[in-house]
Coordinates of C-alpha atoms in Angstrom, one line a residue:
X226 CA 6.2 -1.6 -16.2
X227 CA 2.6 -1.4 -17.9
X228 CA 1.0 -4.2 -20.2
X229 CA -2.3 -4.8 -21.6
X230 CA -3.4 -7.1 -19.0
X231 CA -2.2 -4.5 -16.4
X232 CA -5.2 -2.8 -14.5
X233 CA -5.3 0.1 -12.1
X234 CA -6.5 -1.2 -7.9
X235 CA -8.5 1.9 -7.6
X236 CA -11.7 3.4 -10.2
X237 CA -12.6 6.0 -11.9
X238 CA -12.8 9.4 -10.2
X239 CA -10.4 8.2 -7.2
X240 CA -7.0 7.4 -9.5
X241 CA -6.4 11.9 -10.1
X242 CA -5.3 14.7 -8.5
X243 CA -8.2 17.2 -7.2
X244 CA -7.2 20.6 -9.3
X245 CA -7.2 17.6 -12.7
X246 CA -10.0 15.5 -13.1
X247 CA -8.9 12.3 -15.6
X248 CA -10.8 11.6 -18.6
X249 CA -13.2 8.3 -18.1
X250 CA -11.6 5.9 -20.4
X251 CA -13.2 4.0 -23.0
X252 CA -15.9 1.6 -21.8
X253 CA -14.3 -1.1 -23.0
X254 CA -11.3 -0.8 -21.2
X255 CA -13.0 -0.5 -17.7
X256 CA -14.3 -3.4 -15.8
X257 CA -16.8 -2.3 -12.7
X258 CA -15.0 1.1 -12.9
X259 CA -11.5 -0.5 -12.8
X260 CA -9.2 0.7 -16.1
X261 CA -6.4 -0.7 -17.6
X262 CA -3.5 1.2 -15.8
X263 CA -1.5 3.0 -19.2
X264 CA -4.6 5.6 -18.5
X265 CA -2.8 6.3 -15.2
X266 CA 0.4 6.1 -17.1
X267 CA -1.4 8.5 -19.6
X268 CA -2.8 11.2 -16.8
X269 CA 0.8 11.2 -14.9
X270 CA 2.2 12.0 -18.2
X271 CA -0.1 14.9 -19.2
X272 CA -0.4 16.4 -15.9
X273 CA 3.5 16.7 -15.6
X274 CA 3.1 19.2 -18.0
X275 CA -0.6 21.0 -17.2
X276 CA 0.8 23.8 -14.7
X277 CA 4.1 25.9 -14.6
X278 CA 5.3 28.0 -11.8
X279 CA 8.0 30.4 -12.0
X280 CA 8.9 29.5 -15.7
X281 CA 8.6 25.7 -14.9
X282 CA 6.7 22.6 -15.4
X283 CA 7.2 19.1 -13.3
X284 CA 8.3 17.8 -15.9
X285 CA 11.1 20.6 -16.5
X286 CA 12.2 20.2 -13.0
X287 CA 12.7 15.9 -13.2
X288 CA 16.3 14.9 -13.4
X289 CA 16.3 11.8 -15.2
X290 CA 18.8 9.0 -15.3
X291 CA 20.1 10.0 -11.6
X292 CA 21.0 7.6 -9.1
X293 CA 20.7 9.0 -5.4
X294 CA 24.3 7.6 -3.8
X295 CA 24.0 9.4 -0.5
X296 CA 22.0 12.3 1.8
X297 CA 23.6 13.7 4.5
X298 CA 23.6 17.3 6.4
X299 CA 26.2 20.1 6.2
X300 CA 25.7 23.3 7.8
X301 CA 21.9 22.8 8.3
X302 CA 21.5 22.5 4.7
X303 CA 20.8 18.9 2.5
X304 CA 23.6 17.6 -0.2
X305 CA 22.4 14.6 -1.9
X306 CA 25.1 13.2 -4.0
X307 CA 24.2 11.4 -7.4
X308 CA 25.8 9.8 -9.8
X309 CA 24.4 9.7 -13.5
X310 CA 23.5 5.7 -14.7
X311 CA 24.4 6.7 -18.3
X312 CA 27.6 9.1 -18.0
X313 CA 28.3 8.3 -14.4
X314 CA 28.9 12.1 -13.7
X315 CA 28.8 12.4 -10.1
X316 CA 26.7 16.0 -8.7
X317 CA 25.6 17.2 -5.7
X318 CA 22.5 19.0 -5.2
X319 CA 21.8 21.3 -2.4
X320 CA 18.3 22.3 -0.2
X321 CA 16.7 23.5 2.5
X322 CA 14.2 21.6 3.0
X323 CA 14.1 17.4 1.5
X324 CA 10.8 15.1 0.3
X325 CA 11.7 12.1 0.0
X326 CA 8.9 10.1 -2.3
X327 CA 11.4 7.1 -3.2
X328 CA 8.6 5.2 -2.6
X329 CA 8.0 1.2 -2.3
X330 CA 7.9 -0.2 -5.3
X331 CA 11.1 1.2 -6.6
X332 CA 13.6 -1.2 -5.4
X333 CA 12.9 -5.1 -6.3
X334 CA 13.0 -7.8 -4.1
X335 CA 14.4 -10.9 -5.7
X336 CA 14.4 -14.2 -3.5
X337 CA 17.3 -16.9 -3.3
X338 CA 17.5 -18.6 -5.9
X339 CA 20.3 -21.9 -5.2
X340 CA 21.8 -22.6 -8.9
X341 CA 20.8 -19.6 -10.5
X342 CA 23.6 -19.6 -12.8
X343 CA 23.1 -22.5 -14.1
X344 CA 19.6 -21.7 -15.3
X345 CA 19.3 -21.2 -19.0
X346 CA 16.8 -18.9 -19.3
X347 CA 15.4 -15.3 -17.7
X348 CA 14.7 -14.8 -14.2
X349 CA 12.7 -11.6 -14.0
X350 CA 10.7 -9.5 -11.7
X351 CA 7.9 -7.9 -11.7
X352 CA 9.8 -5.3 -12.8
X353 CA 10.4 -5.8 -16.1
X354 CA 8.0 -8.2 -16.8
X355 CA 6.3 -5.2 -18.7
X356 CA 9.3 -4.1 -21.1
X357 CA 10.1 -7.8 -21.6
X358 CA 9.9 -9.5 -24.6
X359 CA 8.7 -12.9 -22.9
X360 CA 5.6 -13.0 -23.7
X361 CA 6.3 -12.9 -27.9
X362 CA 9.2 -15.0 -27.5
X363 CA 8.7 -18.0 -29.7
X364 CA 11.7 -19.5 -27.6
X365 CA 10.0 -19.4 -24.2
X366 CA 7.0 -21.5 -24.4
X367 CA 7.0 -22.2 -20.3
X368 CA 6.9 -20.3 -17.2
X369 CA 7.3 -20.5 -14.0
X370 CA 5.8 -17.8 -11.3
X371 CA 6.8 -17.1 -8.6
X372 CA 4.6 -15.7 -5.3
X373 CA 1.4 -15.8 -3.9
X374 CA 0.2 -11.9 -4.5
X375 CA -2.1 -10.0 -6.7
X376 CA 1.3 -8.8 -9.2
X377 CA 2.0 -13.3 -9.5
X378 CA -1.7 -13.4 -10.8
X379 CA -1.3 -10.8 -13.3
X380 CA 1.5 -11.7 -15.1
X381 CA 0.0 -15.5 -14.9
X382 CA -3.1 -14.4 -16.1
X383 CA -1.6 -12.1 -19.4
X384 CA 1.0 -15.2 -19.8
X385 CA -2.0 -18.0 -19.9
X386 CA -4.0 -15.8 -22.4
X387 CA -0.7 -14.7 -24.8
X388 CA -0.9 -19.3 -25.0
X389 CA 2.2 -19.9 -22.8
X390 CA 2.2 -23.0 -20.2
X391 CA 2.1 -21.7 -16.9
X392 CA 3.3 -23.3 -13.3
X393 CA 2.7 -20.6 -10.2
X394 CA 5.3 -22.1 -7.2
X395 CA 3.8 -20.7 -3.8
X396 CA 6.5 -20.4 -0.7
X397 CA 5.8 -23.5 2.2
X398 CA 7.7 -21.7 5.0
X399 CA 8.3 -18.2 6.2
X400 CA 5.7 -16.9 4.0
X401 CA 2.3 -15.4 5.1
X402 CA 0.7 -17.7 2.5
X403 CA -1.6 -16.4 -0.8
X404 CA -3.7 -13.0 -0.7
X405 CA -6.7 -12.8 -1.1
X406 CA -7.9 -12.2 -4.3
X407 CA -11.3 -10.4 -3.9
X408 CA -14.3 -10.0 -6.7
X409 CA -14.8 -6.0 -8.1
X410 CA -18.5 -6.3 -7.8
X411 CA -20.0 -3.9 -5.4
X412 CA -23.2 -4.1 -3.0
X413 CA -26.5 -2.1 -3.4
X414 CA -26.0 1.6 -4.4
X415 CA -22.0 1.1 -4.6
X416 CA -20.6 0.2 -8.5
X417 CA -17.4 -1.5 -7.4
X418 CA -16.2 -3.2 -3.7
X419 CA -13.4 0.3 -4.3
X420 CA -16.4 2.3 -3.7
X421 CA -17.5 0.2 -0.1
X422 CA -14.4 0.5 1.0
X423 CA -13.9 4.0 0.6
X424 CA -16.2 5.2 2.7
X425 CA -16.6 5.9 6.1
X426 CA -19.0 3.6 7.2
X427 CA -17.1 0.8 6.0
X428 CA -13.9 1.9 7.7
X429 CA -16.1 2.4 11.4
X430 CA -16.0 -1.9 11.1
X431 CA -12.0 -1.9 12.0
X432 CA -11.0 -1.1 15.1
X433 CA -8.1 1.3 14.3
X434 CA -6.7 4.0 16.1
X435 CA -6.9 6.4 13.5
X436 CA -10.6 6.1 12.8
X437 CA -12.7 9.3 14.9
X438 CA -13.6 7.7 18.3
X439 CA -18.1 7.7 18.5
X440 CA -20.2 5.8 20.5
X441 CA -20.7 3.6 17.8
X442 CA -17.2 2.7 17.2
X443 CA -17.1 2.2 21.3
X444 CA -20.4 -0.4 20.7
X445 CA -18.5 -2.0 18.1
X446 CA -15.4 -2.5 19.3
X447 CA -15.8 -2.4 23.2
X448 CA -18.7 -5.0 23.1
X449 CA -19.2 -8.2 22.9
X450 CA -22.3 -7.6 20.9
X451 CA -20.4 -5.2 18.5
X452 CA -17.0 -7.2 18.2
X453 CA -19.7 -10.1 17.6
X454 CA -21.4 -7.8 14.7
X455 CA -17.9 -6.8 13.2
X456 CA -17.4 -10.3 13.1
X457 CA -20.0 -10.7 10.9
X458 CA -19.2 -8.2 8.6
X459 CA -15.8 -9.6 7.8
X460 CA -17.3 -13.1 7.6
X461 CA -19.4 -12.2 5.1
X462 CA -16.6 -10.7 2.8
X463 CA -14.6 -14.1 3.8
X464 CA -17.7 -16.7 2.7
X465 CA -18.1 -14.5 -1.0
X466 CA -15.0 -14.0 -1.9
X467 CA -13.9 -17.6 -1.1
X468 CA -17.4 -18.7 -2.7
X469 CA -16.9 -16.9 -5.7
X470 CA -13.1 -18.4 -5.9
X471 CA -14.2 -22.2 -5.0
X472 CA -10.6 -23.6 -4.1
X473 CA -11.7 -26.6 -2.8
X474 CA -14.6 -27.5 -5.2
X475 CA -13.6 -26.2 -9.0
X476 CA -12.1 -28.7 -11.6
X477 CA -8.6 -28.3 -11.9
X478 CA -5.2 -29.3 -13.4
X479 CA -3.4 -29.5 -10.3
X480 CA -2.9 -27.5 -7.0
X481 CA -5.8 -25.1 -7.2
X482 CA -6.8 -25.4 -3.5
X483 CA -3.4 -24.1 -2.8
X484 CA -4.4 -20.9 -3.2
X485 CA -6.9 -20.6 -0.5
X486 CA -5.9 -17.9 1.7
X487 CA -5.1 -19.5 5.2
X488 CA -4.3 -16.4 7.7
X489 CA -4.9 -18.4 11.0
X490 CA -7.9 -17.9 13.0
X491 CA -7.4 -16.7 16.5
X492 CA -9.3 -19.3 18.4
X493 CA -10.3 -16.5 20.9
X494 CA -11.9 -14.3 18.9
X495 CA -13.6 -17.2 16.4
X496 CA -16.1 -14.9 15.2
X497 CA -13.1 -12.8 13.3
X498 CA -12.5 -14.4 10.0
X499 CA -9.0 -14.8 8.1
X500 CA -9.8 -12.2 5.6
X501 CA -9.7 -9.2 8.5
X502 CA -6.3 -9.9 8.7
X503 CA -5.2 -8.6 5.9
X504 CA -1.9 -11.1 6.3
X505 CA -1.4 -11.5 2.5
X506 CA -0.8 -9.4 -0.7
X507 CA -3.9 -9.8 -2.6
X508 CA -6.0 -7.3 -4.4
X509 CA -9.0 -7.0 -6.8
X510 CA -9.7 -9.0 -9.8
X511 CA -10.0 -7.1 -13.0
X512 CA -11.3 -10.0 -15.1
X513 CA -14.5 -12.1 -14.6
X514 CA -12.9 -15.3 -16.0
X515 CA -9.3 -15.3 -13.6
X516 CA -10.5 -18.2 -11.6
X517 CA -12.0 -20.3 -14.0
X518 CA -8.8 -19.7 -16.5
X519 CA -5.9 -20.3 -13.8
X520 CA -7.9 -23.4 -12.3
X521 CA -8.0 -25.1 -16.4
X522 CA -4.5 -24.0 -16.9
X523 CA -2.5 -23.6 -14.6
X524 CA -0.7 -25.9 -12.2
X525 CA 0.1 -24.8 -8.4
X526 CA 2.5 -25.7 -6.3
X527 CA 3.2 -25.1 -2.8
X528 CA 6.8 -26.2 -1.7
X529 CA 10.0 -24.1 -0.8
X530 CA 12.9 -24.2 -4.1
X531 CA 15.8 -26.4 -3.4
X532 CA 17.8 -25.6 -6.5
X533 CA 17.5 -24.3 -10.5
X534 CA 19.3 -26.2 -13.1
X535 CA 19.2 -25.8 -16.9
X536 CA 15.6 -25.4 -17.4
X537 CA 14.5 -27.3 -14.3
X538 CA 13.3 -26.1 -10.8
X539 CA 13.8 -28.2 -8.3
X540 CA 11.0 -28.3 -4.9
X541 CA 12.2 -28.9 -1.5
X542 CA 9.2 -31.4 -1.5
X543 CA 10.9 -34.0 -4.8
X544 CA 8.9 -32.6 -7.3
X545 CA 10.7 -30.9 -10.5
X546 CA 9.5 -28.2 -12.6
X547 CA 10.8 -27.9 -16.0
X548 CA 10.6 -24.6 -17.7
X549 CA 12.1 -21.4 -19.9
X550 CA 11.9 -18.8 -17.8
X551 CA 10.9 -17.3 -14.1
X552 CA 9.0 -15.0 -13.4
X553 CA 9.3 -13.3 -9.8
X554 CA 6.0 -11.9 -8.6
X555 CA 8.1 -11.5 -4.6
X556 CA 7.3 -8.3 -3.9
X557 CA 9.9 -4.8 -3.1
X558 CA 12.0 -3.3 -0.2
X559 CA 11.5 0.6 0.6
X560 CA 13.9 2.9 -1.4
X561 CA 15.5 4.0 1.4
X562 CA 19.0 2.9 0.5
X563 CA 20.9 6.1 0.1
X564 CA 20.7 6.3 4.2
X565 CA 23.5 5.3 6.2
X566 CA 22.3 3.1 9.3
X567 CA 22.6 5.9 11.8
X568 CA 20.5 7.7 9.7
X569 CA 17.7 4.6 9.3
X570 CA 18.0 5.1 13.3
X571 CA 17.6 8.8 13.3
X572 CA 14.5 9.1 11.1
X573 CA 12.5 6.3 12.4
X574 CA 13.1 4.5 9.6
X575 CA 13.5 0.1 8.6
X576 CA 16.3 -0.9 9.7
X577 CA 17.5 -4.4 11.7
X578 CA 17.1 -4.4 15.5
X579 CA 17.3 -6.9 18.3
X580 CA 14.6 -4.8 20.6
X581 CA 11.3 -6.7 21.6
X582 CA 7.9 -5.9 21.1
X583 CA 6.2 -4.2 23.7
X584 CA 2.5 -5.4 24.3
X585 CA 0.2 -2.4 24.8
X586 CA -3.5 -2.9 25.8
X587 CA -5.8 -2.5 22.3
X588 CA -9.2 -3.5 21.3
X589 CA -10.1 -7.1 21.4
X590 CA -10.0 -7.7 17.8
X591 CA -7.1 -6.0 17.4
X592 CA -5.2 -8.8 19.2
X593 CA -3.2 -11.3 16.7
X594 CA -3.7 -14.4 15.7
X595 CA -1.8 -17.0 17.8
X596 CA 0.8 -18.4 14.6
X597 CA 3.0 -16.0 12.3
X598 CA 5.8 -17.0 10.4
X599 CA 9.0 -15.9 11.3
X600 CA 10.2 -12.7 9.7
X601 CA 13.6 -10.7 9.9
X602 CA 14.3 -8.7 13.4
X603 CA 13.6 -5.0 11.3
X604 CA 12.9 -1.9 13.3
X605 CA 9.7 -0.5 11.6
X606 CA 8.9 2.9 10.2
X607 CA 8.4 5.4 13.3
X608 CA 7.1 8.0 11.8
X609 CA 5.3 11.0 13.4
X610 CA 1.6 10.9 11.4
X611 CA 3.6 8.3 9.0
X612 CA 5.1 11.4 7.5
X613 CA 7.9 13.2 9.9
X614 CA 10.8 12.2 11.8
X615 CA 10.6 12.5 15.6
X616 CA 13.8 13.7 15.7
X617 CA 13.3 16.8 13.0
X618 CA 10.3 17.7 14.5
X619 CA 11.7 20.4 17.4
X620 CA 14.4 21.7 15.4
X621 CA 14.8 21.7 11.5
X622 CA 11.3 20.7 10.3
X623 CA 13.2 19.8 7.4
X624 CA 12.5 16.4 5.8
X625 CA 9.0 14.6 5.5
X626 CA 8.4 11.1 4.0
X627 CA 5.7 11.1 1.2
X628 CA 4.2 7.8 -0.2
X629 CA 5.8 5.5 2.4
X630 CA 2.6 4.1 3.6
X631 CA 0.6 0.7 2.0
X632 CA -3.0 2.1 1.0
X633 CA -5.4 1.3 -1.7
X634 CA -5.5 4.7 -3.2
X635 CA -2.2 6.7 -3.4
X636 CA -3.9 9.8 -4.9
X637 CA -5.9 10.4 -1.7
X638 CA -2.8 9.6 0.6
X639 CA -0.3 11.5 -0.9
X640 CA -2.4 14.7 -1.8
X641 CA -3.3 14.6 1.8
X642 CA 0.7 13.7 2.7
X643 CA 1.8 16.9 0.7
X644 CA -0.5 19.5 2.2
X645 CA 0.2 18.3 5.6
X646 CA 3.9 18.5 5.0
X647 CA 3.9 21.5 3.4
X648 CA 2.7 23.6 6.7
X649 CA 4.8 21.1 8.9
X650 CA 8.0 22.3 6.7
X651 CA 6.9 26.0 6.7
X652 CA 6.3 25.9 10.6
X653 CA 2.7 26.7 10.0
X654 CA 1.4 23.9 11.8
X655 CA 1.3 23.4 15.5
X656 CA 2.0 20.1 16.9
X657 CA 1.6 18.0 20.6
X658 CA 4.6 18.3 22.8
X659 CA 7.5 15.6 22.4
X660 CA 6.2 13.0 24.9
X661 CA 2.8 12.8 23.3
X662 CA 4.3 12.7 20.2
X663 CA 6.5 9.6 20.7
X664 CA 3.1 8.1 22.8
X665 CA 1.1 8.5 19.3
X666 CA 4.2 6.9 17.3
X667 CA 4.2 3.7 19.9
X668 CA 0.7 3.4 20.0
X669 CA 0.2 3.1 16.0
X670 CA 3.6 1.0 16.0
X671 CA 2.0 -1.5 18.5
X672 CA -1.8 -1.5 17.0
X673 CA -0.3 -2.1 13.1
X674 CA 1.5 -4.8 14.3
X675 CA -1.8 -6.1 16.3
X676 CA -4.2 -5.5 13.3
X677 CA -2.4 -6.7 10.2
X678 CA -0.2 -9.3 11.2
X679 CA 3.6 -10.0 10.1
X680 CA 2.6 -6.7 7.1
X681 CA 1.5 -4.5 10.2
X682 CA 5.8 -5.3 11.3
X683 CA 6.8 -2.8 8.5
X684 CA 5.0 -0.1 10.8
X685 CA 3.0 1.4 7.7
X686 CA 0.6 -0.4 6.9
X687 CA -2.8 0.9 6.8
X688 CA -4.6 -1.0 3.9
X689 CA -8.7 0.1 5.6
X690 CA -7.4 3.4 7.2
X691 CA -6.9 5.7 4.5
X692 CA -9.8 7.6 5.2
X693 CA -9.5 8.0 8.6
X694 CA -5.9 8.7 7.9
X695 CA -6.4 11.4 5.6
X696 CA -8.9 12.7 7.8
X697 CA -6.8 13.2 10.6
X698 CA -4.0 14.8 8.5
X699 CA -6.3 17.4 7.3
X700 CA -8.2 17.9 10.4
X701 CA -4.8 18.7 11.7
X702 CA -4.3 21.5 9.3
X703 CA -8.2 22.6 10.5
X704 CA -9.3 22.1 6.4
X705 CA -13.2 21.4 6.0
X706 CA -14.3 21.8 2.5
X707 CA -13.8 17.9 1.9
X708 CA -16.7 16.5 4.6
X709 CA -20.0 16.6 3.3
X710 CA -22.5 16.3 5.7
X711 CA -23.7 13.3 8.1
X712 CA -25.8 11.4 5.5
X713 CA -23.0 11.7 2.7
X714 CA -19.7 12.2 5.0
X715 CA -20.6 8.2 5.8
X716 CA -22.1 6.8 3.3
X717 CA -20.6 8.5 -0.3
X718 CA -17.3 6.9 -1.8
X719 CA -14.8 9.4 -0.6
X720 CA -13.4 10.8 -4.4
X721 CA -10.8 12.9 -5.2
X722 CA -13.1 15.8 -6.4
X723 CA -13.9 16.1 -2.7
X724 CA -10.4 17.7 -1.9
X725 CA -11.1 19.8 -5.0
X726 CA -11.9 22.9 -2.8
X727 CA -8.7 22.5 0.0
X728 CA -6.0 24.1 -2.0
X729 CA -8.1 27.5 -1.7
X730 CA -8.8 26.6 1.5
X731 CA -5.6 26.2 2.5
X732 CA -4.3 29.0 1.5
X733 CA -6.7 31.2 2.7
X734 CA -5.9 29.6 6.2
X735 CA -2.0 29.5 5.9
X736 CA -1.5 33.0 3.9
X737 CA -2.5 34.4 7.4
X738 CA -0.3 32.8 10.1
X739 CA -2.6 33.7 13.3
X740 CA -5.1 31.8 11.6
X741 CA -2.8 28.4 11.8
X742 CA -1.4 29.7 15.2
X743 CA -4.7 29.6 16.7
X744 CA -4.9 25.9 17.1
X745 CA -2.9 23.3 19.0
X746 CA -3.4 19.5 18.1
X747 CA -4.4 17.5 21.5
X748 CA -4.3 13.7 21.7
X749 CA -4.0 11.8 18.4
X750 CA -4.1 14.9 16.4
X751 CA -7.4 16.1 17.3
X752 CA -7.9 20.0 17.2
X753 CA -9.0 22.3 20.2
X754 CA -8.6 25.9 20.3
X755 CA -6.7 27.7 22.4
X756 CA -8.0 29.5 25.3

């Protein structure tokens, strides 16, 4: 999937696992601590190899080329059936115990296209846009793009600089418009905006339920004065990053103002801007020129597609587009196709629905914005701690979900994910009775679709609460080593070599069961000690 103009969303010292710090790369493939992402590529490769257990590396124990056809449950034990994509062998392998880390972005989503088959050239995702050969091809001199996102601007951005011509088609209805597309640059001591955002004083200025509860997230969310100072906060983010951009101002060949992020304000809480929202799919830059190149070269439209022909794209709104090739920047679907329905239902997991919502009291500014487009009727992840099944928990403890959760570093998440899972799946780790449990599940169901909008209806979506997240998971295991003190616990990036010392930890904890069985989690994962 990786090309040149392809660059990591997190920075140095965050994008690694704790026990394997990655090399810096060379300075002049970093931009404020961003790298081009074949060093991630590069790490992932090398550390599938670093460390063996039992005879084995990771790398020894991937089956490639297997296609998961089906999971299902005989005899309290897992079978998941595959078939082989080059021999179409069919196997079955058998377990205990099941992780599924399918992930997100495995499974493409491609829009409707009306006339497809008439089109003459490629229609591509994201994909494959990588392994393509588009961008050499002396045959394709014209694209199309489309999708309002951070992965739309990168291929347009490697496709304007390789010389090709370049139209980017935005969606007019059912659409939660463009993302944001925010500048690198950090504030004061902070090298990159990465570096803000992950830490714990930045993530105190959303009200979120997984964020610690202090008197001075009470002031700031439970005040008029503090939801008027949060406010503030955001709005400042809003006014530079929409500054910096200049939609409606900058010289441009056509459409450029289309791609001003317009999340609608909720004209009750005025003083929270767009940006909080979080409605889109935007991202960081990693070049300083991206605005000033799309505006001069490329052409935006924002219009729904009535039909392809030959090399012609036809807009709901009259106008044509005529090009060689498409390029879909629309986003993916959770890999989660190897489930029957009942099982989707089972596990908590997407699936279609005809339930309503349920409006449960929050915090002001968690209340949403008056307008959403319309979406599909899908029953969201319900998840215990965005991890386990409700319905696993009191008897097998025997499947977790790792890496289904939309963050802005997967390193932290999932590290975080697997130690949590591994005491859940080892019956190390104490938990609150069923009824609180499904309590917690609704009440992070309810708030995600409060705080981010038509992404919070996917159920996990927790783009500012990684930290807090994380925090919580490894509170719940009782693990330390990675808080540093008042000053620093608030106002240091939270890195990856700060989890460096929980693997010991953890197993000095868990290698003695009465240490783990000494706690009980209370409330929203909080830890108290038994009596």
């Amino acid at each position: 999937r990786g090309y040149n103009h392809f660059w990591t969303q997190w920075t140095v010292g965050c994008a690694e696992f704790s026990d394997t710090p990655m090399p810096r790369p060379p300075e002049e493939d970093l931009y404020y601590d961003f790298f081009k992402a074949k060093y991630t590529t590069q790490y992932l490769e090398n550390n599938s190899t670093l460390h063996s257990h039992n005879g084995q590396t990771l790398r020894d124990r991937i089956k490639f080329g297997i296609e998961v056809k089906s999971v299902r449950k005989d005899d309290g034990k897992w079978a998941v059936s595959t078939k082989s994509v080059d021999t179409g062998v069919l196997h079955v392998f058998g377990a205990s115990k099941l992780m599924i880390a399918s992930g997100l972005t495995s499974e493409p989503y491609m829009p409707t296209l009306p006339g497809k088959e008439k089109f003459d050239g490629p229609i591509i995702h994201q994909e494959a846009f990588g392994s393509s050969s588009i961008l050499k091809s002396p045959d394709i001199e014209t694209l199309c793009v489309l999708g309002g996102g951070k992965s739309s601007a990168d291929m347009i951005y490697a496709a304007v600089t390789a010389g090709k011509k370049v139209t980017w088609v935005l969606k007019a209805s059912d659409t939660t418009g463009p993302g944001f597309l925010f500048s690198p640059k950090g504030k004061g001591p902070y090298k990159n905006a990465f570096e803000v955002g992950m830490t714990r004083a930045a993530a105190t200025f959303g009200p979120s339920v997984m964020n610690e509860e202090t008197r001075w997230t009470r002031f700031l969310h439970g005040s008029k004065i503090g939801v008027r100072l949060m406010g503030s906060f955001w709005a400042a983010i809003d006014k530079d990053t929409r500054k910096e951009a200049d939609y409606e101002h900058r010289e441009n060949v056509g459409g450029f103002e289309k791609l001003n992020p317009h999340t609608p304000y909720d004209k009750r809480l005025k003083s929270i801007p767009s940006i909080f929202w979080q409605n889109g799919t935007g991202g960081l830059l990693n070049h300083a020129d991206f605005f000033s190149l799309i505006a001069q070269n490329v052409r935006t439209y924002c219009a729904d597609i009535l039909s392809l022909d030959r090399n012609l794209i036809r807009l709901q709104s009259g106008e044509e587009i005529s090009c060689d090739a498409i390029l879909c920047g629309t986003g993916w679907v959770p890999s989660l196709q190897f489930f029957s329905h009942d099982q989707l239902v089972e596990f908590g997991l997407p699936h279609v629905h005809s339930d309503e919502n349920r409006a449960l009291p929050l915090p002001p500014a968690c209340q949403p914005a008056p307008v959403l487009p319309q979406t599909s009727p899908k029953d969201p992840y319900r998840l215990y701690n965005l991890i386990a099944p409700l319905s696993d928990i009191d008897t097998a403890r025997s499947i977790v979900f790792i890496g289904h959760i939309i963050v802005g570093n997967y390193f932290r998440g999932v590290e975080a994910q697997s130690m949590w899972a591994a005491a859940y799946l080892d019956r190390k780790l104490a938990l609150p009775d069923a009824e609180q449990r499904q309590k917690e599940v609704a009440l992070f169901t309810a708030w995600c679709r409060r705080r981010y909008l038509t992404n919070g209806e996917k159920g996990n979506w927790i783009t500012f609460e990684l930290v807090g997240y994380t925090d919580r998971l490894l509170e719940q295991l009782g693990l330390k080593t990675h808080r540093k003190g008042w000053f620093k616990d608030y106002f240091e990036p939270c890195k990856q070599n700060d989890f460096r010392g929980l693997k010991d930890e953890y197993m000095a904890r868990y290698e003695n069961p009465s240490a783990a069985a000494a706690d009980v989690t209370n409330g929203l994962g909080r830890i108290e000690k038994k009596s």
